CSV table of C-alpha atoms in Angstrom, one decimal:
chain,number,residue,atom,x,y,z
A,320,UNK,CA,-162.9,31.6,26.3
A,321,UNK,CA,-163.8,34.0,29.0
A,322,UNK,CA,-166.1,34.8,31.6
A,323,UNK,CA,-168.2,37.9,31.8
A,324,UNK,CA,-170.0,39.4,34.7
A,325,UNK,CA,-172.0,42.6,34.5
A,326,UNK,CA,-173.3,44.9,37.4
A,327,UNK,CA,-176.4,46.1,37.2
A,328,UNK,CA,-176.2,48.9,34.3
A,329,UNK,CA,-172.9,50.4,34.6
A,330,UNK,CA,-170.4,46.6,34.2
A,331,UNK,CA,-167.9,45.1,36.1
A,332,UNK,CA,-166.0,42.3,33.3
A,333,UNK,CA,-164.0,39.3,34.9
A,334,UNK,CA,-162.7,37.7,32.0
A,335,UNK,CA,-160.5,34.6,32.4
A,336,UNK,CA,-158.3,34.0,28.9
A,337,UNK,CA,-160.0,30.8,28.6
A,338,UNK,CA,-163.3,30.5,29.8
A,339,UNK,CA,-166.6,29.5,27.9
A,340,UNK,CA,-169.7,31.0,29.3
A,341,UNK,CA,-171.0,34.1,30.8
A,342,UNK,CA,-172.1,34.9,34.6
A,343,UNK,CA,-174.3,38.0,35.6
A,344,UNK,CA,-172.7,39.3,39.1
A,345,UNK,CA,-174.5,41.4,41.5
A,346,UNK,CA,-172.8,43.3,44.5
A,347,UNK,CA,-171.8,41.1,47.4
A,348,UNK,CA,-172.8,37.9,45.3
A,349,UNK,CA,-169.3,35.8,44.3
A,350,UNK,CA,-167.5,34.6,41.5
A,351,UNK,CA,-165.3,31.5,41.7
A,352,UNK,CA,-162.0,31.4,39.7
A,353,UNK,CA,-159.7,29.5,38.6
A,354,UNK,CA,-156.3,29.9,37.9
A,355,UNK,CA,-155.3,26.1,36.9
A,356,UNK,CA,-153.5,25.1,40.6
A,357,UNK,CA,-154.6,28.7,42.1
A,358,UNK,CA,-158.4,29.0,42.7
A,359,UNK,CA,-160.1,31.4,44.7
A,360,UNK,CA,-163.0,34.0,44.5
A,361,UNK,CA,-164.0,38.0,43.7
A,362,UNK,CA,-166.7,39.7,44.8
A,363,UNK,CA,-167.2,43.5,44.5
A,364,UNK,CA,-169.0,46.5,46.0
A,365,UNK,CA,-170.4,50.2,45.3
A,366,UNK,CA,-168.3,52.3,46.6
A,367,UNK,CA,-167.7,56.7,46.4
A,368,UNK,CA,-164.6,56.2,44.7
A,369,UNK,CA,-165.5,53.4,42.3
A,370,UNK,CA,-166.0,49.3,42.4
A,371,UNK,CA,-164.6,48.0,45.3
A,372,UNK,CA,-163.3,44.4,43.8
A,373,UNK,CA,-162.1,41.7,46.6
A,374,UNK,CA,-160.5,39.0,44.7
A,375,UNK,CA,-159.0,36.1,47.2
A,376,UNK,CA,-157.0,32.9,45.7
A,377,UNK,CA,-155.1,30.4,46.9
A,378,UNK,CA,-153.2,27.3,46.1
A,379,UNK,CA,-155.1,24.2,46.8
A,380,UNK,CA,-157.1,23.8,50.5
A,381,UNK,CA,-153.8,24.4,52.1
A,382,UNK,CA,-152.6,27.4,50.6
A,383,UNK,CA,-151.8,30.6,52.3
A,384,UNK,CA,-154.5,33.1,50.9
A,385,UNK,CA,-153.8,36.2,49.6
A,386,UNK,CA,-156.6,39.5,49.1
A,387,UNK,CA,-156.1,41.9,46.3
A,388,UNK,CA,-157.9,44.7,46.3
A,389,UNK,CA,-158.5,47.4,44.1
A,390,UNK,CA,-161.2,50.1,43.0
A,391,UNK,CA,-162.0,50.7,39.7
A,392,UNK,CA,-162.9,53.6,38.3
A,393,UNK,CA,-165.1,53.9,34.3
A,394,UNK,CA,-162.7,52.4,32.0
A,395,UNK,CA,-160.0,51.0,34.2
A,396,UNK,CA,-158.8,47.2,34.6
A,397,UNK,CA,-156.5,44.8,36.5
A,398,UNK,CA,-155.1,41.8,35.4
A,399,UNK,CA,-154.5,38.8,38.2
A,400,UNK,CA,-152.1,36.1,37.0
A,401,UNK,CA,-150.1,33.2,38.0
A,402,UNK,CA,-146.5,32.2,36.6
A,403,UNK,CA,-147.9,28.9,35.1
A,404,UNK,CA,-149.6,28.8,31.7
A,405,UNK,CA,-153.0,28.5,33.2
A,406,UNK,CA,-155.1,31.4,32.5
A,407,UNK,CA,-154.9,35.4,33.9
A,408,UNK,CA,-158.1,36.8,35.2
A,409,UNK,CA,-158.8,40.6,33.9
A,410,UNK,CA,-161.3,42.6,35.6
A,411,UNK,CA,-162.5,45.8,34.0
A,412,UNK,CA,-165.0,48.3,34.7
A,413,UNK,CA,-167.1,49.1,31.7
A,414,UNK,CA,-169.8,52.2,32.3
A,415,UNK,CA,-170.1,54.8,34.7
């Protein structure tokens, strides 16, 4: 299963090892995630350098939160996971 989110023509990919249906994302619009006790959201932006992807989780309502950051550049991905068996969250940058 996994989730898929383009932007516009050149694509930003959230795929969650597990998920069964696709999502168009635009910049600033959100994507909820979940992690199986760790939820959260990702957003990204245009930026010089690259995409400019926020991703922010935390466990349950009363979970500290905690920001990961990173820009990706044509080609390049990050994988977000948790030590449970729920599944990890890759974000890739497909395009220019």
């Amino acid at each position: 299963m996994s989730v898929r989110s383009s932007l516009l023509a050149a694509a930003v990919t959230f795929a969650s090892l597990g998920a069964a249906h696709a999502n168009g994302l635009r910049p600033i619009e959100g994507l909820s995630i979940n992690l199986g006790d760790v939820s959260g959201v990702a957003y990204c932006t245009v930026e010089p350098d690259g995409f400019r992807v926020v991703t922010t989780l935390a466990q349950g309502a009363a979970g500290t939160p905690i920001r990961f950051v990173t820009v990706l550049a044509p080609g390049q991905r990050v994988v977000v996971s948790t030590p449970y068996q729920a599944p990890a969250l890759e974000i890739s940058r497909k395009g220019r």
